[in-house]
């Protein structure tokens, strides 16, 4: 078990619907990461931006961009996670991959498709939540709009780290800041939100504010930034265990089932 999980946040200005350029951008930044990096987090739809043009942009399950993620994971000996536009069995999905250093992977299809942008008219909704086991850590990765639904993130598996990859617009960034902190506190978990910056093809503005909070809601990343940046944040499993041992709030949670 790794007591320390060195986690890289890559906040970026995505090139609209330009898969190759976005991969090249991230590849350059990933290669600059220190060798001690354990986990690399990329935004939602990191290869295209948040596009409804799935018919022209979708890749097959474990297609070229997924294979690029495997390549990055192998080269850096680190896990890589982020979401892509995927076509499978006649449906399009906003699919997050968690790729381990050895190339094995797990997937999560975004549960809450963003109806305000009519994402639900293009993408099928996921049905199952994912918990990843990585270096002795339990990790729950979710996608953007999922952040607004605390029941879906409810910590019933005693996960250690909750991750949201996003394209969350500037107009509602106050909600992003508030809800990330709330998810950390209510789930007694580290919580990471990784957002993008810049403008998309519809001139919608994104201002980042990627951040990391500990299980008490303390921000342990740098001040909320509104430009491209890379930051390595150290997550400490001993801090999490000691805090949960002292403050047994999770033991008092209500029991119910989500359908």
Tab-separated table of C-alpha atoms in Angstrom:
chain	number	residue	atom	x	y	z
A	1	UNK	CA	0.000	0.000	0.000
A	2	UNK	CA	1.262	3.472	-0.891
A	3	UNK	CA	0.794	5.845	2.033
A	4	UNK	CA	1.506	8.802	-0.254
A	5	UNK	CA	-0.246	9.181	-3.608
A	6	UNK	CA	1.421	11.848	-5.759
A	7	UNK	CA	-1.358	13.107	-7.974
A	8	UNK	CA	-0.881	15.329	-11.038
A	9	UNK	CA	-3.583	17.825	-12.029
A	10	UNK	CA	-3.352	18.934	-15.681
A	11	UNK	CA	-5.620	21.942	-16.194
A	12	UNK	CA	-5.573	22.805	-19.893
A	13	UNK	CA	-7.070	24.937	-22.656
A	14	UNK	CA	-8.503	22.276	-24.966
A	15	UNK	CA	-8.367	22.691	-28.734
A	16	UNK	CA	-11.950	22.388	-29.954
A	17	UNK	CA	-12.645	18.991	-31.517
A	18	UNK	CA	-8.952	18.483	-32.358
A	19	UNK	CA	-8.037	15.047	-31.029
A	20	UNK	CA	-4.458	14.908	-32.280
A	21	UNK	CA	-3.559	18.395	-31.079
A	22	UNK	CA	-4.982	17.763	-27.614
A	23	UNK	CA	-3.113	14.483	-27.293
A	24	UNK	CA	0.101	16.234	-28.325
A	25	UNK	CA	-0.520	18.998	-25.780
A	26	UNK	CA	-1.050	16.546	-22.936
A	27	UNK	CA	1.779	14.263	-24.017
A	28	UNK	CA	4.257	17.142	-23.757
A	29	UNK	CA	3.035	18.038	-20.287
A	30	UNK	CA	2.924	14.436	-19.079
A	31	UNK	CA	6.522	13.875	-20.159
A	32	UNK	CA	7.548	16.827	-17.957
A	33	UNK	CA	6.047	15.243	-14.819
A	34	UNK	CA	8.454	13.906	-12.174
A	35	UNK	CA	9.023	10.158	-12.125
A	36	UNK	CA	7.489	9.942	-8.631
A	37	UNK	CA	4.038	10.744	-10.053
A	38	UNK	CA	1.464	8.045	-9.237
A	39	UNK	CA	-1.760	9.325	-10.810
A	40	UNK	CA	-2.352	11.710	-13.732
A	41	UNK	CA	-5.774	13.373	-14.078
A	42	UNK	CA	-7.049	14.836	-17.371
A	43	UNK	CA	-10.306	16.764	-17.966
A	44	UNK	CA	-13.664	15.529	-19.213
A	45	UNK	CA	-13.584	14.868	-22.986
A	46	UNK	CA	-9.926	15.847	-22.869
A	47	UNK	CA	-9.300	15.033	-26.539
A	48	UNK	CA	-12.160	17.103	-28.000
A	49	UNK	CA	-13.732	19.461	-25.492
A	50	UNK	CA	-17.351	19.002	-24.396
A	51	UNK	CA	-18.834	18.371	-27.830
A	52	UNK	CA	-22.188	17.003	-28.951
A	53	UNK	CA	-20.625	16.141	-32.336
A	54	UNK	CA	-20.294	12.516	-31.309
A	55	UNK	CA	-21.106	11.098	-34.725
A	56	UNK	CA	-17.899	12.587	-36.144
A	57	UNK	CA	-15.660	12.438	-33.075
A	58	UNK	CA	-16.488	9.159	-31.327
A	59	UNK	CA	-13.859	6.445	-31.091
A	60	UNK	CA	-14.484	2.747	-30.487
A	61	UNK	CA	-14.047	1.269	-27.034
A	62	UNK	CA	-10.289	1.036	-26.368
A	63	UNK	CA	-9.546	2.911	-29.603
A	64	UNK	CA	-6.606	5.146	-30.515
A	65	UNK	CA	-6.887	7.706	-27.715
A	66	UNK	CA	-7.356	4.972	-25.127
A	67	UNK	CA	-4.208	3.311	-26.486
A	68	UNK	CA	-2.436	6.659	-26.168
A	69	UNK	CA	-3.496	6.701	-22.492
A	70	UNK	CA	-1.950	3.243	-22.109
A	71	UNK	CA	1.260	4.514	-23.697
A	72	UNK	CA	1.421	7.477	-21.309
A	73	UNK	CA	0.713	5.236	-18.304
A	74	UNK	CA	3.472	2.839	-19.297
A	75	UNK	CA	6.040	5.552	-20.004
A	76	UNK	CA	5.434	7.367	-16.703
A	77	UNK	CA	4.700	4.232	-14.642
A	78	UNK	CA	1.587	6.053	-13.429
A	79	UNK	CA	-2.171	5.666	-13.727
A	80	UNK	CA	-3.945	7.998	-16.170
A	81	UNK	CA	-7.622	8.959	-16.045
A	82	UNK	CA	-9.948	11.225	-18.050
A	83	UNK	CA	-13.042	10.905	-20.263
A	84	UNK	CA	-13.527	10.485	-24.020
A	85	UNK	CA	-16.325	10.288	-26.589
A	86	UNK	CA	-16.908	6.574	-27.202
A	87	UNK	CA	-19.181	4.647	-29.559
A	88	UNK	CA	-20.236	1.154	-28.514
A	89	UNK	CA	-23.189	-1.096	-29.347
A	90	UNK	CA	-25.063	1.640	-31.188
A	91	UNK	CA	-24.732	4.225	-28.412
A	92	UNK	CA	-22.420	7.128	-27.663
A	93	UNK	CA	-20.938	7.473	-24.180
A	94	UNK	CA	-19.053	10.113	-22.247
A	95	UNK	CA	-16.710	7.436	-20.922
A	96	UNK	CA	-14.023	7.805	-18.289
A	97	UNK	CA	-11.118	5.382	-18.415
A	98	UNK	CA	-8.838	4.631	-15.493
A	99	UNK	CA	-5.697	3.169	-17.048
A	100	UNK	CA	-3.190	1.464	-14.749
A	101	UNK	CA	0.591	1.572	-15.349
A	102	UNK	CA	0.526	-2.005	-16.689
A	103	UNK	CA	-2.083	-1.089	-19.308
A	104	UNK	CA	-5.070	-2.729	-17.633
A	105	UNK	CA	-8.082	-0.475	-17.318
A	106	UNK	CA	-11.549	0.136	-15.945
A	107	UNK	CA	-14.308	2.339	-17.312
A	108	UNK	CA	-17.125	4.516	-16.036
A	109	UNK	CA	-19.877	5.953	-18.245
A	110	UNK	CA	-21.147	9.337	-17.036
A	111	UNK	CA	-24.347	8.749	-15.112
A	112	UNK	CA	-25.825	12.263	-15.168
A	113	UNK	CA	-25.821	13.572	-18.725
A	114	UNK	CA	-26.108	17.366	-18.802
A	115	UNK	CA	-29.663	18.111	-19.951
A	116	UNK	CA	-29.070	21.890	-20.101
A	117	UNK	CA	-26.673	21.259	-23.017
A	118	UNK	CA	-28.855	18.395	-24.318
A	119	UNK	CA	-26.078	15.901	-23.631
A	120	UNK	CA	-28.832	13.405	-22.835
A	121	UNK	CA	-30.018	13.577	-26.472
A	122	UNK	CA	-26.609	12.425	-27.753
A	123	UNK	CA	-25.086	10.277	-25.027
A	124	UNK	CA	-26.468	7.264	-23.205
A	125	UNK	CA	-26.382	7.422	-19.416
A	126	UNK	CA	-24.169	5.075	-17.433
A	127	UNK	CA	-25.786	2.694	-14.985
A	128	UNK	CA	-22.971	1.609	-12.661
A	129	UNK	CA	-20.551	3.456	-10.428
A	130	UNK	CA	-16.896	2.473	-10.425
A	131	UNK	CA	-14.529	1.947	-7.507
A	132	UNK	CA	-10.886	1.475	-8.506
A	133	UNK	CA	-8.250	-0.254	-6.369
A	134	UNK	CA	-4.873	1.389	-6.966
A	135	UNK	CA	-1.774	1.132	-4.776
A	136	UNK	CA	-3.906	0.361	-1.731
A	137	UNK	CA	-6.241	3.295	-2.355
A	138	UNK	CA	-9.931	3.039	-3.198
A	139	UNK	CA	-10.780	5.634	-5.843
A	140	UNK	CA	-14.230	6.686	-7.119
A	141	UNK	CA	-13.968	8.595	-10.437
A	142	UNK	CA	-16.998	10.575	-11.649
A	143	UNK	CA	-17.687	13.104	-14.418
A	144	UNK	CA	-18.684	16.790	-14.276
A	145	UNK	CA	-22.495	17.068	-13.837
A	146	UNK	CA	-22.351	14.071	-11.455
A	147	UNK	CA	-21.039	16.609	-8.927
A	148	UNK	CA	-24.527	18.048	-8.428
A	149	UNK	CA	-25.924	14.710	-7.215
A	150	UNK	CA	-24.562	13.788	-3.765
A	151	UNK	CA	-26.487	10.518	-3.504
A	152	UNK	CA	-24.559	9.117	-6.498
A	153	UNK	CA	-21.240	9.989	-4.808
A	154	UNK	CA	-22.307	8.634	-1.410
A	155	UNK	CA	-19.370	6.885	0.251
A	156	UNK	CA	-20.839	3.438	0.889
A	157	UNK	CA	-17.614	1.603	-0.076
A	158	UNK	CA	-15.310	3.617	2.209
A	159	UNK	CA	-13.389	4.943	-0.775
A	160	UNK	CA	-10.404	7.182	-0.064
A	161	UNK	CA	-10.472	9.492	-3.066
A	162	UNK	CA	-13.315	10.988	-5.087
A	163	UNK	CA	-12.413	12.456	-8.491
A	164	UNK	CA	-14.464	14.670	-10.802
A	165	UNK	CA	-13.154	15.364	-14.323
A	166	UNK	CA	-15.034	18.238	-15.917
A	167	UNK	CA	-15.778	20.905	-18.478
A	168	UNK	CA	-17.555	23.152	-15.941
A	169	UNK	CA	-18.319	26.654	-17.294
A	170	UNK	CA	-17.307	29.940	-15.690
A	171	UNK	CA	-20.919	31.049	-15.224
A	172	UNK	CA	-21.436	28.406	-12.535
A	173	UNK	CA	-17.922	28.072	-11.115
A	174	UNK	CA	-19.115	29.155	-7.633
A	175	UNK	CA	-21.188	25.957	-7.508
A	176	UNK	CA	-18.130	23.940	-8.605
A	177	UNK	CA	-16.020	25.387	-5.789
A	178	UNK	CA	-18.701	24.847	-3.171
A	179	UNK	CA	-19.796	21.344	-4.156
A	180	UNK	CA	-16.268	19.909	-4.417
A	181	UNK	CA	-15.615	20.984	-0.838
A	182	UNK	CA	-18.991	19.620	0.270
A	183	UNK	CA	-18.378	16.215	-1.357
A	184	UNK	CA	-15.054	15.946	0.527
A	185	UNK	CA	-16.636	16.796	3.880
A	186	UNK	CA	-19.771	14.665	3.639
A	187	UNK	CA	-17.873	11.601	2.343
A	188	UNK	CA	-14.846	11.989	4.666
A	189	UNK	CA	-12.665	11.552	1.590
A	190	UNK	CA	-10.095	13.360	-0.455
A	191	UNK	CA	-11.906	15.066	-3.326
A	192	UNK	CA	-10.298	16.286	-6.560
A	193	UNK	CA	-11.970	18.369	-9.251
A	194	UNK	CA	-10.082	18.729	-12.552
A	195	UNK	CA	-11.589	21.322	-14.903
A	196	UNK	CA	-10.503	22.953	-18.173
A	197	UNK	CA	-9.858	26.591	-19.132
A	198	UNK	CA	-10.400	28.584	-22.322
A	199	UNK	CA	-13.357	28.768	-24.713
A	200	UNK	CA	-15.120	26.031	-26.644
A	201	UNK	CA	-16.540	26.063	-30.157
A	202	UNK	CA	-19.661	27.888	-28.945
A	203	UNK	CA	-17.550	30.549	-27.197
A	204	UNK	CA	-18.497	29.189	-23.777
A	205	UNK	CA	-15.890	30.241	-21.217
A	206	UNK	CA	-14.149	27.968	-18.701
A	207	UNK	CA	-11.990	29.245	-15.853
A	208	UNK	CA	-10.642	26.061	-14.299
A	209	UNK	CA	-10.556	26.261	-10.486
A	210	UNK	CA	-9.217	22.702	-10.353
A	211	UNK	CA	-8.634	21.838	-6.709
A	212	UNK	CA	-7.913	19.165	-4.114
A	213	UNK	CA	-9.649	18.991	-0.727
A	214	UNK	CA	-8.867	16.708	2.207
A	215	UNK	CA	-11.474	14.763	4.186
A	216	UNK	CA	-12.229	17.794	6.390
A	217	UNK	CA	-12.736	20.108	3.425
A	218	UNK	CA	-9.370	21.850	3.669
A	219	UNK	CA	-7.981	22.877	0.284
A	220	UNK	CA	-4.519	21.339	-0.080
A	221	UNK	CA	-3.838	22.429	-3.656
A	222	UNK	CA	-2.713	25.933	-4.620
A	223	UNK	CA	-5.104	28.872	-4.942
A	224	UNK	CA	-7.866	28.446	-7.531
A	225	UNK	CA	-6.190	29.168	-10.865
A	226	UNK	CA	-7.854	30.372	-14.047
A	227	UNK	CA	-5.056	29.563	-16.503
A	228	UNK	CA	-3.320	26.414	-17.681
A	229	UNK	CA	-1.205	24.749	-15.019
A	230	UNK	CA	0.230	21.475	-13.815
A	231	UNK	CA	0.403	20.718	-10.110
A	232	UNK	CA	1.476	17.656	-8.136
A	233	UNK	CA	-0.513	17.232	-4.914
A	234	UNK	CA	0.514	14.759	-2.216
A	235	UNK	CA	-2.356	12.728	-0.747
A	236	UNK	CA	-1.619	11.101	2.618
A	237	UNK	CA	-3.424	7.872	3.524
A	238	UNK	CA	-2.303	8.085	7.179
A	239	UNK	CA	-3.985	11.496	7.529
A	240	UNK	CA	-7.191	10.008	6.141
A	241	UNK	CA	-7.091	6.944	8.422
A	242	UNK	CA	-6.294	8.969	11.541
A	243	UNK	CA	-9.045	11.507	10.839
A	244	UNK	CA	-11.667	8.826	10.216
A	245	UNK	CA	-10.562	6.997	13.362
A	246	UNK	CA	-11.022	10.130	15.443
A	247	UNK	CA	-14.161	11.423	13.714
A	248	UNK	CA	-16.397	8.448	12.972
A	249	UNK	CA	-18.976	10.366	10.972
A	250	UNK	CA	-19.250	7.739	8.221
A	251	UNK	CA	-20.465	5.206	10.777
A	252	UNK	CA	-23.576	7.335	11.335
A	253	UNK	CA	-24.662	7.510	7.698
A	254	UNK	CA	-28.186	6.497	6.747
A	255	UNK	CA	-28.712	3.231	4.902
A	256	UNK	CA	-30.606	3.196	1.633
A	257	UNK	CA	-30.291	1.895	-1.911
A	258	UNK	CA	-29.865	3.953	-5.093
A	259	UNK	CA	-31.688	2.563	-8.151
